[in-house]
Structure formats: C-alpha cells, structure tokens
Coordinates of C-alpha atoms and ligand atoms in Angstrom, one line a residue:
M1 CA -17.2 -55.4 21.1
G2 CA -19.5 -53.0 19.3
A3 CA -19.0 -52.1 15.6
L4 CA -17.8 -48.7 14.7
A5 CA -20.0 -46.9 12.2
I6 CA -17.7 -45.2 9.8
E7 CA -18.7 -42.9 7.0
Q8 CA -16.5 -41.2 4.5
V9 CA -17.0 -37.8 2.8
T10 CA -14.6 -37.2 0.0
L11 CA -13.7 -34.3 -2.2
Q12 CA -10.9 -34.7 -4.7
W13 CA -8.7 -31.6 -4.5
Q14 CA -5.1 -30.7 -5.3
G15 CA -3.3 -27.8 -3.7
P16 CA -4.7 -25.2 -1.3
M17 CA -8.5 -25.4 -1.1
T18 CA -10.6 -22.5 -2.2
D19 CA -13.4 -21.2 0.0
A20 CA -15.9 -22.8 -2.5
A21 CA -14.2 -26.2 -2.1
V22 CA -14.3 -25.9 1.7
E23 CA -17.9 -25.0 1.6
E24 CA -18.8 -27.9 -0.7
L25 CA -17.1 -30.4 1.5
S26 CA -18.6 -28.9 4.7
Q27 CA -22.1 -29.0 3.1
R28 CA -21.7 -32.6 2.1
A29 CA -20.5 -33.5 5.6
N30 CA -23.3 -31.5 7.2
A31 CA -25.9 -33.2 5.1
R32 CA -25.3 -36.5 7.0
D33 CA -27.3 -37.6 10.0
W34 CA -24.9 -36.9 12.8
E35 CA -24.7 -39.1 15.9
P36 CA -24.2 -36.9 19.0
N37 CA -20.5 -37.0 20.0
A38 CA -19.4 -38.1 16.6
H39 CA -15.7 -38.2 15.9
V40 CA -14.5 -36.7 12.6
F41 CA -11.0 -37.3 11.2
L42 CA -10.0 -34.7 8.6
S43 CA -7.6 -36.3 6.2
V44 CA -6.4 -32.9 5.0
T45 CA -2.7 -32.1 5.1
D46 CA -3.1 -28.3 5.1
R47 CA -3.8 -27.1 8.6
Y48 CA -5.5 -23.9 7.3
D49 CA -7.9 -26.0 5.2
A50 CA -8.5 -28.4 8.1
L51 CA -9.3 -25.4 10.4
R52 CA -11.9 -24.0 8.0
I53 CA -13.5 -27.4 7.5
G54 CA -13.5 -28.2 11.2
S55 CA -15.1 -24.9 12.1
A56 CA -17.9 -25.6 9.7
L57 CA -18.9 -28.9 11.3
P58 CA -21.4 -29.2 14.1
A59 CA -20.1 -28.0 17.5
F60 CA -20.7 -31.3 19.2
C61 CA -18.3 -33.2 16.9
S62 CA -14.8 -34.1 18.1
V63 CA -12.5 -33.1 15.2
Y64 CA -9.1 -34.7 14.6
T65 CA -6.5 -33.8 12.1
F66 CA -3.0 -35.1 11.3
D67 CA -1.9 -33.2 14.4
L68 CA -3.1 -36.4 16.2
L69 CA 0.1 -38.1 15.0
K70 CA 2.0 -36.1 17.6
E71 CA 0.2 -37.9 20.4
V72 CA 0.1 -41.3 18.7
I73 CA 3.6 -41.5 17.3
G74 CA 5.3 -38.6 19.1
Q75 CA 9.1 -39.2 19.2
G76 CA 8.7 -41.7 16.3
I77 CA 8.2 -38.8 13.9
P78 CA 11.5 -38.3 12.2
A79 CA 13.2 -34.9 12.8
S80 CA 13.1 -34.1 9.1
A81 CA 9.3 -34.2 9.1
W82 CA 9.0 -31.2 11.4
R83 CA 8.9 -27.6 10.4
R84 CA 10.3 -24.8 12.6
K85 CA 7.6 -23.1 14.6
F86 CA 7.4 -19.3 14.8
D87 CA 5.1 -16.9 16.5
H88 CA 2.0 -15.6 14.7
I89 CA -1.5 -14.4 15.4
Y90 CA -3.5 -17.2 13.7
P91 CA -6.1 -18.6 13.8
I92 CA -8.3 -15.6 13.7
N93 CA -11.7 -15.1 12.2
V94 CA -10.8 -14.1 8.7
P95 CA -13.6 -11.7 7.4
R96 CA -15.9 -13.3 4.8
L97 CA -16.4 -11.8 1.4
E98 CA -20.1 -11.1 1.1
I99 CA -21.6 -8.7 -1.4
E100 CA -25.1 -7.4 -1.1
T101 CA -27.6 -7.4 -4.0
G102 CA -29.5 -4.2 -5.1
L103 CA -26.4 -1.9 -4.7
D104 CA -26.0 1.3 -6.4
V105 CA -22.3 1.5 -5.7
L106 CA -19.8 -1.1 -4.7
L107 CA -16.3 0.0 -3.7
L108 CA -13.5 -2.5 -3.7
D109 CA -9.9 -2.2 -2.5
M110 CA -8.0 -5.0 -4.1
P111 CA -4.7 -6.5 -3.2
A112 CA -2.3 -5.1 -2.3
R113 CA -1.6 -2.2 0.0
S114 CA 1.4 -1.9 2.4
L115 CA 1.2 -4.4 5.3
A116 CA -2.1 -4.9 7.1
Q117 CA -2.6 -1.1 7.4
L118 CA -6.0 0.5 7.2
P119 CA -7.0 1.6 3.7
I120 CA -6.9 5.3 4.5
G121 CA -7.5 6.7 1.0
F122 CA -10.2 4.2 0.3
A123 CA -11.9 5.2 3.6
Y124 CA -12.0 8.8 2.4
V125 CA -13.6 7.8 -0.8
Y126 CA -16.1 5.7 1.1
K127 CA -16.9 8.7 3.3
A128 CA -17.5 11.0 0.2
V129 CA -19.8 8.4 -1.4
R130 CA -21.6 7.5 1.8
D131 CA -22.9 11.1 2.2
G132 CA -24.7 10.8 -1.2
N133 CA -28.1 9.3 -1.9
V134 CA -26.9 5.8 -2.9
K135 CA -27.1 2.3 -1.6
L136 CA -23.4 1.6 -1.0
Q137 CA -21.2 -1.2 0.1
A138 CA -17.4 -1.0 0.5
I139 CA -15.2 -4.0 0.9
D140 CA -11.5 -4.2 1.8
V141 CA -10.7 -7.3 -0.3
D142 CA -7.0 -6.7 0.4
I143 CA -7.3 -7.4 4.2
I144 CA -9.2 -10.6 3.4
A145 CA -6.5 -11.7 1.0
Y146 CA -3.8 -10.7 3.5
H147 CA -5.2 -12.9 6.3
R148 CA -6.1 -15.8 4.1
Y149 CA -2.5 -15.8 2.8
H150 CA -0.8 -15.5 6.1
S151 CA -3.3 -17.9 7.8
R152 CA -2.2 -20.6 5.4
R153 CA 1.5 -19.7 5.7
C154 CA 1.6 -19.4 9.4
L155 CA -0.7 -22.3 10.4
N156 CA 1.4 -24.6 8.2
Y157 CA 4.7 -23.0 9.5
I158 CA 5.9 -22.2 6.0
D159 CA 8.5 -19.4 6.0
R160 CA 8.0 -18.5 2.3
I161 CA 5.2 -19.8 0.1
E162 CA 6.1 -21.1 -3.3
S163 CA 3.8 -21.1 -6.3
A164 CA 4.3 -21.9 -10.0
G165 CA 8.1 -22.2 -9.4
M166 CA 8.2 -18.8 -7.7
L167 CA 9.4 -18.4 -4.2
H168 CA 7.4 -15.6 -2.6
P169 CA 8.9 -13.1 -0.2
Q170 CA 8.0 -14.0 3.4
D171 CA 5.5 -11.1 3.5
P172 CA 4.6 -9.9 0.0
W173 CA 2.8 -6.9 1.6
Q174 CA 6.0 -5.4 2.9
A175 CA 6.6 -2.2 1.0
E176 CA 10.0 -3.2 -0.4
N177 CA 8.3 -6.2 -2.1
Y178 CA 5.9 -4.0 -4.1
I179 CA 7.2 -5.2 -7.4
V180 CA 5.8 -8.8 -7.0
W181 CA 2.3 -7.4 -7.2
T182 CA 3.0 -6.3 -10.8
D183 CA 3.8 -9.9 -11.8
K184 CA 0.9 -11.7 -13.3
K185 CA 2.4 -15.1 -12.4
F186 CA 2.5 -14.1 -8.8
I187 CA -1.0 -12.7 -8.9
D188 CA -2.2 -16.1 -10.2
Y189 CA -1.6 -17.4 -6.7
F190 CA -4.6 -15.2 -5.7
S191 CA -6.9 -16.5 -8.4
D192 CA -9.1 -18.0 -5.7
I193 CA -10.0 -14.7 -4.2
L194 CA -10.0 -12.7 -7.4
D195 CA -12.4 -15.2 -9.0
E196 CA -14.5 -15.2 -5.9
V197 CA -14.8 -11.4 -6.1
A198 CA -15.7 -11.4 -9.8
T199 CA -18.3 -14.2 -9.3
K200 CA -19.9 -12.5 -6.4
V201 CA -20.0 -9.0 -8.0
I202 CA -21.5 -10.6 -11.1
H203 CA -24.2 -12.2 -9.0
A204 CA -24.9 -9.0 -7.0
K205 CA -25.1 -6.8 -10.2
P206 CA -24.3 -3.4 -8.7
K207 CA -24.9 -0.4 -10.9
V208 CA -21.4 1.0 -10.3
V209 CA -18.2 -0.6 -9.1
G210 CA -15.3 1.6 -7.9
F211 CA -11.8 0.4 -7.5
S212 CA -8.8 2.0 -5.8
L213 CA -6.0 1.8 -8.4
H214 CA -2.3 1.9 -7.6
Q215 CA 0.8 0.3 -8.9
T216 CA 0.4 -2.8 -6.7
S217 CA -3.3 -3.3 -7.4
H218 CA -3.3 -2.7 -11.1
V219 CA -3.0 -6.4 -12.1
S220 CA -5.6 -7.7 -9.6
V221 CA -8.1 -4.9 -10.5
S222 CA -7.6 -5.7 -14.2
R223 CA -8.3 -9.4 -13.6
V224 CA -11.6 -8.6 -11.9
V225 CA -12.7 -5.9 -14.3
E226 CA -12.1 -8.2 -17.3
S227 CA -14.8 -10.5 -16.0
L228 CA -17.1 -7.6 -15.1
R229 CA -16.9 -6.1 -18.5
R230 CA -17.8 -9.4 -20.1
E231 CA -20.7 -10.3 -17.8
L232 CA -22.0 -6.9 -16.7
P233 CA -21.5 -4.6 -19.6
E234 CA -24.0 -2.0 -18.2
T235 CA -22.2 -1.7 -14.8
Q236 CA -20.1 1.5 -14.7
I237 CA -16.5 1.1 -13.7
I238 CA -14.8 3.9 -11.8
V239 CA -11.1 3.9 -10.8
G240 CA -9.1 6.4 -8.7
G241 CA -6.2 6.5 -6.4
M242 CA -2.4 6.8 -6.5
S243 CA -2.1 5.7 -10.1
C244 CA -4.6 8.3 -11.3
Y245 CA -2.9 11.5 -10.0
Q246 CA -1.5 12.8 -13.2
P247 CA -4.1 14.4 -15.6
A248 CA -1.6 14.0 -18.4
V249 CA -2.0 10.2 -18.4
A250 CA -5.4 9.7 -16.6
G251 CA -7.3 8.9 -19.8
R252 CA -4.9 6.1 -20.7
I253 CA -4.0 4.6 -17.3
F254 CA -6.9 2.1 -17.2
P255 CA -8.8 2.1 -20.5
Q256 CA -11.2 -0.6 -19.2
A257 CA -12.7 2.0 -16.9
D258 CA -15.7 4.3 -17.7
Y259 CA -14.5 7.0 -15.3
V260 CA -11.1 7.8 -13.9
V261 CA -11.1 10.2 -10.9
V262 CA -7.9 12.3 -11.2
G263 CA -6.3 13.1 -7.9
E264 CA -8.3 13.8 -4.7
A265 CA -11.8 12.4 -5.1
D266 CA -13.5 14.0 -2.0
T267 CA -15.3 16.8 -3.9
V268 CA -16.4 14.9 -7.0
I269 CA -16.9 11.2 -6.4
G270 CA -20.1 11.6 -4.4
A271 CA -22.0 13.5 -7.2
L272 CA -20.6 11.2 -9.8
A273 CA -21.8 8.1 -8.0
E274 CA -25.3 9.6 -7.5
A275 CA -25.6 10.5 -11.2
L276 CA -24.5 7.0 -12.3
A277 CA -26.9 5.4 -9.9
R278 CA -29.7 7.5 -11.5
G279 CA -28.7 6.1 -14.8
E280 CA -27.0 9.2 -16.1
R281 CA -23.7 9.2 -17.9
P282 CA -22.2 12.6 -17.1
H283 CA -19.2 13.9 -19.1
D284 CA -16.6 16.6 -19.0
L285 CA -16.7 16.8 -15.2
P286 CA -14.0 18.6 -13.3
G287 CA -11.4 16.2 -11.8
I288 CA -12.8 13.3 -13.9
V289 CA -11.9 11.7 -17.2
S290 CA -14.4 9.5 -18.9
R291 CA -15.1 7.7 -22.1
Y292 CA -18.2 9.8 -22.4
D293 CA -16.1 13.1 -22.5
T294 CA -16.4 15.2 -25.6
E295 CA -13.4 15.2 -27.9
D296 CA -10.7 17.7 -27.2
R297 CA -12.3 18.7 -23.9
M298 CA -10.1 20.9 -21.7
F299 CA -9.4 19.0 -18.4
I300 CA -10.1 21.0 -15.3
G301 CA -9.0 19.6 -11.9
A302 CA -11.4 18.9 -9.1
P303 CA -11.8 21.7 -6.6
L304 CA -9.4 20.9 -3.7
P305 CA -10.8 21.4 -0.2
H306 CA -8.5 24.1 1.3
N307 CA -9.6 23.6 4.8
L308 CA -9.2 19.8 5.3
D309 CA -11.4 20.0 8.4
I310 CA -14.2 19.9 5.9
V311 CA -13.0 16.4 4.9
G312 CA -12.1 15.5 8.5
P313 CA -10.8 12.0 9.5
P314 CA -11.3 8.9 7.3
D315 CA -14.4 6.7 7.9
Y316 CA -13.7 3.0 8.5
A317 CA -17.3 2.1 9.2
F318 CA -17.3 -0.4 6.3
S319 CA -14.7 -2.4 8.1
N320 CA -13.5 -3.6 11.5
L321 CA -10.5 -2.0 13.1
D322 CA -9.7 -5.4 14.8
W323 CA -8.8 -6.9 11.4
Y324 CA -5.9 -4.6 10.9
V325 CA -3.1 -6.5 12.5
N326 CA 0.0 -8.0 10.8
W327 CA 0.6 -11.7 10.9
N328 CA 3.2 -11.1 13.7
G329 CA 0.9 -9.0 15.8
Y330 CA 2.2 -5.6 14.7
R331 CA -0.4 -2.9 14.2
L332 CA 0.4 0.3 12.4
M333 CA -2.2 3.0 11.9
P334 CA -1.8 5.4 9.0
L335 CA -2.7 9.0 9.6
V336 CA -3.1 12.1 7.3
G337 CA -2.8 15.4 9.0
S338 CA -2.1 17.3 5.8
R339 CA -2.1 16.7 2.1
G340 CA 0.4 17.8 -0.6
C341 CA 3.8 19.3 -0.1
G342 CA 4.7 22.8 1.1
W343 CA 7.9 22.8 -0.9
S344 CA 6.8 21.1 -4.1
R345 CA 10.0 22.0 -6.0
C346 CA 12.2 18.9 -6.0
T347 CA 13.0 18.2 -9.7
F348 CA 12.5 14.4 -9.6
C349 CA 9.3 14.3 -7.6
A350 CA 5.8 13.5 -8.8
E351 CA 4.1 14.4 -5.6
R352 CA 4.1 18.1 -5.9
F353 CA 0.6 19.1 -4.9
N354 CA -0.8 22.1 -3.0
W355 CA -0.3 21.7 0.8
R356 CA -3.4 21.9 3.0
A357 CA -4.0 20.8 6.5
R358 CA -6.5 19.8 9.1
T359 CA -6.6 21.6 12.5
P360 CA -3.8 19.8 14.4
E361 CA -5.9 19.6 17.6
K362 CA -8.5 17.6 15.6
V363 CA -5.8 15.2 14.3
A364 CA -4.7 14.6 17.9
E365 CA -8.3 13.9 18.9
E366 CA -8.4 11.3 16.1
I367 CA -5.2 9.7 17.3
E368 CA -6.5 9.5 20.9
Y369 CA -9.5 7.7 19.7
Y370 CA -7.3 5.1 17.9
T371 CA -5.3 4.5 21.0
T372 CA -8.5 3.6 22.8
Q373 CA -8.9 0.9 20.0
G374 CA -5.5 -0.6 20.8
F375 CA -3.3 1.2 18.3
R376 CA 0.1 2.4 19.6
D377 CA 2.1 2.8 16.4
F378 CA 1.2 5.4 13.9
V379 CA 2.7 6.5 10.6
F380 CA 1.9 9.9 9.0
N381 CA 1.4 9.4 5.2
E382 CA 2.5 12.9 4.3
S383 CA 5.0 13.3 1.5
D384 CA 6.7 15.9 3.6
F385 CA 5.7 16.1 7.2
N386 CA 7.8 19.3 7.6
S387 CA 5.7 21.3 5.2
N388 CA 4.5 23.6 7.9
L389 CA 6.4 23.7 11.2
S390 CA 3.7 25.4 13.2
F391 CA 1.3 22.6 12.3
V392 CA 3.8 20.1 13.6
V393 CA 4.5 22.0 16.8
R394 CA 0.8 22.5 17.5
L395 CA 0.1 18.8 16.9
C396 CA 2.9 17.7 19.1
K397 CA 1.8 20.0 21.9
E398 CA -1.8 18.7 21.7
I399 CA -0.6 15.1 21.8
V400 CA 1.4 15.9 24.9
R401 CA -1.5 17.8 26.5
R402 CA -3.9 14.9 26.0
G403 CA -1.4 12.5 27.5
I404 CA -1.4 10.3 24.4
K405 CA 1.3 7.5 24.7
A406 CA 2.1 6.4 21.2
N407 CA 4.9 6.0 18.7
F408 CA 4.9 8.1 15.5
T409 CA 7.0 7.9 12.3
A410 CA 6.9 10.3 9.4
Q411 CA 8.7 11.1 6.2
L412 CA 10.0 14.7 5.9
R413 CA 12.3 17.1 4.2
V414 CA 15.3 18.6 5.9
G415 CA 14.2 22.1 7.2
K416 CA 16.4 25.1 7.6
D417 CA 14.3 26.2 10.6
C418 CA 14.1 22.8 12.2
D419 CA 16.3 23.4 15.3
F420 CA 16.9 21.3 18.4
E421 CA 13.8 22.7 20.1
Y422 CA 11.6 21.7 17.2
Y423 CA 12.7 18.1 17.2
K424 CA 12.5 18.1 21.0
A425 CA 8.8 18.9 20.7
M426 CA 8.5 16.0 18.3
K427 CA 10.4 13.7 20.6
A428 CA 8.1 14.7 23.5
A429 CA 5.1 13.8 21.5
G430 CA 6.4 10.3 20.7
F431 CA 8.1 10.6 17.3
S432 CA 10.6 7.8 17.5
C433 CA 11.7 7.4 13.9
L434 CA 12.0 10.0 11.1
R435 CA 12.8 9.3 7.5
F436 CA 14.5 12.2 5.7
G437 CA 14.2 12.5 2.0
V438 CA 17.7 14.0 1.9
D439 CA 18.1 12.8 -1.7
G440 CA 21.0 15.1 -2.7
L441 CA 24.2 14.7 -0.7
S442 CA 26.6 17.0 -2.4
E443 CA 26.2 20.8 -2.6
N444 CA 25.8 20.5 -6.4
T445 CA 23.2 17.8 -6.4
L446 CA 21.2 19.6 -3.7
L447 CA 21.0 22.5 -6.1
L448 CA 20.3 20.3 -9.1
Q449 CA 17.4 18.7 -7.3
S450 CA 16.1 22.0 -6.0
K451 CA 16.0 20.7 -2.4
G452 CA 16.3 24.1 -0.8
Y453 CA 18.8 23.3 1.9
T454 CA 22.6 22.8 2.3
K455 CA 24.7 20.0 3.6
Q456 CA 25.2 21.8 6.9
M457 CA 21.4 21.9 7.4
V458 CA 21.2 18.1 6.6
L459 CA 23.9 17.5 9.2
D460 CA 22.2 19.8 11.8
N461 CA 18.7 18.1 11.3
L462 CA 20.1 14.6 11.7
K463 CA 22.3 15.5 14.6
H464 CA 19.4 17.1 16.5
C465 CA 17.4 13.9 16.1
H466 CA 20.3 11.7 17.0
D467 CA 21.0 13.7 20.2
L468 CA 17.3 13.5 21.2
G469 CA 17.2 9.7 20.6
I470 CA 15.1 9.8 17.4
F471 CA 16.0 7.1 15.0
T472 CA 16.8 8.6 11.6
E473 CA 16.6 7.1 8.1
I474 CA 17.7 8.8 4.9
N475 CA 16.8 8.4 1.3
V476 CA 19.3 9.1 -1.5
V477 CA 18.8 9.8 -5.2
V478 CA 21.7 9.3 -7.6
G479 CA 22.1 10.0 -11.3
V480 CA 20.3 13.3 -11.7
P481 CA 21.1 15.4 -14.8
G482 CA 24.2 17.4 -14.2
E483 CA 25.6 15.2 -11.4
T484 CA 29.3 14.4 -11.7
D485 CA 31.5 11.6 -10.5
A486 CA 32.9 14.0 -8.0
D487 CA 29.4 14.5 -6.6
V488 CA 29.0 10.8 -6.1
E489 CA 32.2 10.7 -4.1
E490 CA 31.2 13.8 -2.1
A491 CA 27.8 12.2 -1.4
A492 CA 29.5 9.0 -0.1
D493 CA 32.0 11.0 2.0
F494 CA 29.1 13.0 3.5
I495 CA 27.1 9.9 4.4
I496 CA 30.2 8.4 6.0
E497 CA 30.8 11.7 7.9
M498 CA 27.2 11.6 9.2
K499 CA 27.3 7.9 10.1
P500 CA 26.9 8.6 13.8
Y501 CA 23.7 10.4 13.2
I502 CA 22.1 8.1 10.6
G503 CA 20.2 5.1 11.9
R504 CA 19.7 3.6 8.4
V505 CA 20.2 4.4 4.8
A506 CA 16.7 3.3 3.8
F507 CA 16.7 3.8 0.0
I508 CA 19.3 4.6 -2.5
N509 CA 17.4 5.3 -5.7
P510 CA 18.9 5.6 -9.2
L511 CA 16.9 8.5 -10.7
M512 CA 13.6 7.5 -12.3
L513 CA 11.9 9.8 -14.8
F514 CA 8.4 10.0 -13.2
V515 CA 5.4 11.2 -15.0
G516 CA 4.5 14.5 -13.3
S517 CA 8.1 15.5 -12.3
V518 CA 9.9 18.6 -13.4
Y519 CA 12.2 16.4 -15.5
Y520 CA 9.2 15.0 -17.2
F521 CA 7.7 18.4 -18.1
E522 CA 11.0 20.1 -18.9
P523 CA 13.4 17.5 -20.2
E524 CA 15.1 19.9 -22.6
R525 CA 16.0 22.4 -19.8
H526 CA 17.7 19.5 -18.0
N527 CA 19.6 18.2 -21.0
I528 CA 17.5 15.0 -21.0
K529 CA 17.4 13.1 -24.3
F530 CA 15.3 10.2 -25.4
L531 CA 16.1 7.0 -27.2
G532 CA 13.2 7.0 -29.5
D533 CA 10.3 9.3 -30.1
K534 CA 9.5 11.3 -27.0
Q535 CA 5.8 11.6 -27.7
E536 CA 5.5 7.9 -28.3
L537 CA 7.2 7.2 -25.0
Y538 CA 5.0 9.7 -23.2
S539 CA 1.9 8.1 -24.6
Q540 CA 3.1 4.6 -23.8
Y541 CA 4.1 5.0 -20.1
F542 CA 1.9 6.2 -17.2
V543 CA 4.1 6.0 -14.1
S544 CA 7.6 6.4 -15.2
L545 CA 9.7 6.1 -18.4
P546 CA 11.8 2.9 -18.8
D547 CA 15.3 3.5 -17.4
S548 CA 16.9 2.6 -20.7
S549 CA 14.8 5.0 -22.8
W550 CA 16.4 8.2 -21.7
Y551 CA 19.7 9.8 -20.7
S552 CA 21.1 13.2 -19.8
E553 CA 24.0 15.2 -21.2
N554 CA 26.7 17.5 -19.7
P555 CA 27.8 15.2 -18.3
Y556 CA 26.5 12.1 -20.1
I557 CA 24.5 9.9 -17.7
D558 CA 22.5 6.9 -19.0
H559 CA 20.9 4.0 -17.3
N560 CA 24.2 2.1 -16.9
I561 CA 25.9 5.1 -15.3
R562 CA 23.0 5.6 -12.9
Q563 CA 23.4 1.9 -11.9
Q564 CA 27.2 2.3 -11.6
R565 CA 26.7 5.3 -9.3
F566 CA 24.2 3.4 -7.2
F567 CA 26.7 0.6 -6.7
R568 CA 29.6 3.1 -6.2
I569 CA 27.7 4.6 -3.2
I570 CA 27.0 1.1 -1.8
E571 CA 30.6 0.1 -2.3
R572 CA 31.9 3.2 -0.5
L573 CA 29.4 2.7 2.4
R574 CA 30.4 -1.0 2.7
D575 CA 34.1 0.0 3.0
Ligands
SF4_1 S1 10.5 15.1 -2.7 FE1 9.3 15.6 -0.9 S2 9.8 17.7 -0.3 FE2 10.4 17.4 -2.5 S3 8.7 18.0 -3.7 FE3 8.5 15.8 -3.4 S4 7.2 15.6 -1.6 FE4 8.0 17.7 -1.6

C-alpha cells in the first residue's frame, strides 16, 4: 500500500468568511506544490464559503466538501440535521468589487434599493457624468451585496439569516422591509462589504466620490464616508438622490458631504464633477448646496429638462444586465417614461414636482430592447402614471404596434377621464397590475386631501380594470386633518363595497407629516399644531416629523387617534 501525502492549510475563522479571508486561504493553498489530480477536502461548514474557496483552487483538483457525507453516510444522517431545500438561482458569478486607481470620479450605489432591480436613478447620474471630461467609474455595490447575501442564504438553505440576535426578513431588499436598512445593528451584518468598499476607495484615492442617498442607504453611506473623511480628507464627497429632493433640508441631510445635489441631477452633476476634478471648489451653484456656499445665499433649483428626450433612457454601461435577477429568478426592470406629477396637489404628498415626459414611442423602443435582453416584467417608477392620458395611450399603442410581449405595472391616480377604452388600451399593451393611490375613501377626505376625484370615479376606475382582468391594488391614507370618525366608517364601507374590484389593499398609511408636503408648508391652514417648537422640529428632521410631535384640531387627531383609525379600518375589513 502506498502512503497518502496529506497537507493541511488552516485559517482560523469564526462566522461567515469575508472575501479577504477567502482570498488569504486560497492564496496559501495555491502557494503549495500541487500534485496533478490532487484531492482537496474543504473543512468548511458554510457552503457559500466552500464554493468560493473551491473555485479559487487549480482546476485540476478534485474538491470535496461536507456534502460528501450524503454519499458516505446517506440515510445515517439524522432527519433533524437536514434543512428544507428551496429553489434559487445560486451559484452565480457574483460580481467582484474592483476600484480603479487614478479616477477623477467614483460613483457608488450602496445598499439598499428595492429588490435586485436596476439602479435607474444612479444610471442617469452616471450618464450625466460620463458625458463630461472626467475619468469615471461607477459601481453598483448594492447588487454585489444582494447576491453575496442571498448566495450565502440560499446555498446553505437558510430561510432567514440571523445576526446579533436579530432575525432578518427573508429578503431584506423587499420594499416592505425598508425599515431594517435604517437599523445600525442590521447594517453591521454588512460590515464585510462596507469595510471592503472603504478600504478599496482609500487605496484608489479618487478625487471625487459620489453617493446615491436615500432612506435605505443612509446608514451604509455614512459608514463608508466616515472612513473616507478620515483617510482621504481632500476627496470631495457628493450625495444626491431621493433623500435630497427638498431644498429646505438639503444642507442638513448629510453634513458629512461637501456637495448635495438637490432633486434631478442631469443638468448640473456633469459640470460639478468636471470642476472638482480640475481642483476647483465651486459654490452657490443652481441645484446644489455645498459647504463652500456663501452665507445666506439664495438657493435656486437646477434647470429641469422639459423635453425628457434630451435625457433619454438610463445608461447601464457600468454594469451588466445579467446581474439583475432576484434570488428566486424573478427579474423586474424599472422604467421612467415621465417625471414629476401632473396633479401635484395632494396635501400629504412630498412628490409634487413638475410633470415632463419622454416621447412615448422612444420609451417603447427602450422596452423592446430590454425584452431582447430577457426582461419580461416592467415597473414604471412614475409617482402618477396617469399624469397625462395621451402619453399613456400613445405608449400603449406603440407597445402593441411593435408586438412587445411583456407585463407592466404602474402606480397611478384615479382619473375622471379614465374610461373603459382607456384601460382597454393599457390591458392590450400588457398592463397586468395597477396600484391606485386612492388615499381618500370618503367624499370628505377626498376633498381634504385635494385628490380631485369623487368616490364614483374611484369605483368606475377600479371596475373598468377588474372587468378587463387588470389586477388592482389600492393605497389608503387615514388620519388627515379634518377627518372624522364618520369618515373612517365611510371609508371602510366603501372599500367593502368595492371588494369585488379590489385585488389587494396594498398599504393603509396613518398620515405622516412629510417634509415638502402641503401640510408641512402650511400647517396653520390645516389646524396642525406641534408639541414643541416648530422651528426646532423643522431643523431636526429631514424626511418626516415624528408621529408623536404633532396633531391636528377640529377634530382633534393625534398620533394615537391615527393609529386607532388605522386599526379600525383593518378591523372592519377583517369582519
Ligand atoms: S399623491 Fe400621487 S397624484 Fe397626488 S400629488 Fe403625490 S404623486 Fe401626485
């Protein structure tokens, strides 16, 4: 009998292995003199770690993991040792995080967006900077984090990951789980990738780093920026995105930044990036707030492109469309045919921006291209897809004319002119699900919220969709100033009456006092009172005011009453 030559390569590690640890172990292993046809046993219990180490070893090796036990012991493995299998897409080649040196501008989209959808806003920023005279790299860190997270979860058949005593939602990227991304303890689970980003940016030393900032990325962006400020004090930090839409709070939303781009960045970010790359520190720019601004400057918004064809479709050249697939194989492509809202009057809403559109035929052309890339499901990101009916009809006709076979969803306002023929055109184009921001469900609250339609119109819109086989969802807002108990009962009655036409009540929202809403700007006119100094509250909060910090009078409605009304609606619907 010949002797077996056995060598051992060891790395002491506890918990999920970081990419750096995997690399270190692989390097140590690869430094050995390999016998052809060597057998390697990976004594690693995590299947995602084993996969990464195994794929870094020479191709001629035979690699074994604890999966071997299935063959060796088989039935002898106790039932309690097994996990339930489920379908998923892994393993896939998770994109690597690599940052070039010598960059003028580095753009980073940090965790988390909604699902594994393409970063559409980020892609527009990339497009605007790309056209300038700068050396640019853009990285979608979020999609890397998404696939790392779900690779580990799915390859180990873990339904829900647990860290630091916290049981994660099955998919934290689902929109309804957005709140976990504001929890620092939860974000600690992603320290691996956040530290990796910071380390690699510090090594690359770009002149400018731009971050997309929204409620669910704020903590992860802060973590990385903290390191950059310490190690790269000369690097200019720009933030922009959904959290930076309100000029009233832009200067305070992210004090660690040098520049905050307020609202749409298309017309200003390119010139800013070029100036910073040249070493300039411009100030008092339209659409931008910066720490270099002169005191008491008067803020002027960025010029908005009125013909959105000038902006055109987003540019995803920095990424790879194949990466954008959910852990369960679902792929959803976001679209933007128009921006802003044609109505812009709802009193609680903070998305009241001028409506502008692209040529519908060009949007259809873009959709057709994505279908050639394997996308079948699309979501329009518009705040109100019904802002301009002729835009929608032209788009639908062009989708049909091109023979595009796809599913579309959109969020929209009830329209008084949206008749059966209108929704028939949408159905023919492939709209299979529409979410109506009905919001007010009594005649009084529809007026109070300035929704601009009646209950009869709500009923008609939903019935048309139902009759055409379009799945409908509705959103509801309760607790607006002036709402009475009778309104709440009327709303519940109305939802019950419309039950045959409602596929799902998606959200019932107790009113929030959003920065940028009519209620925020005109609290007195709506009998809103504050518990504490209003100016102090306004200077302290950037997205919305805490629920318990305000109430309305005539009738009296505070945080508790809003909650009670929320539960009352649920109770009535349950019955
Ligand atoms: S709630 Fe919808 S329809 Fe109303 S202003 Fe906001 S975006 Fe427009």
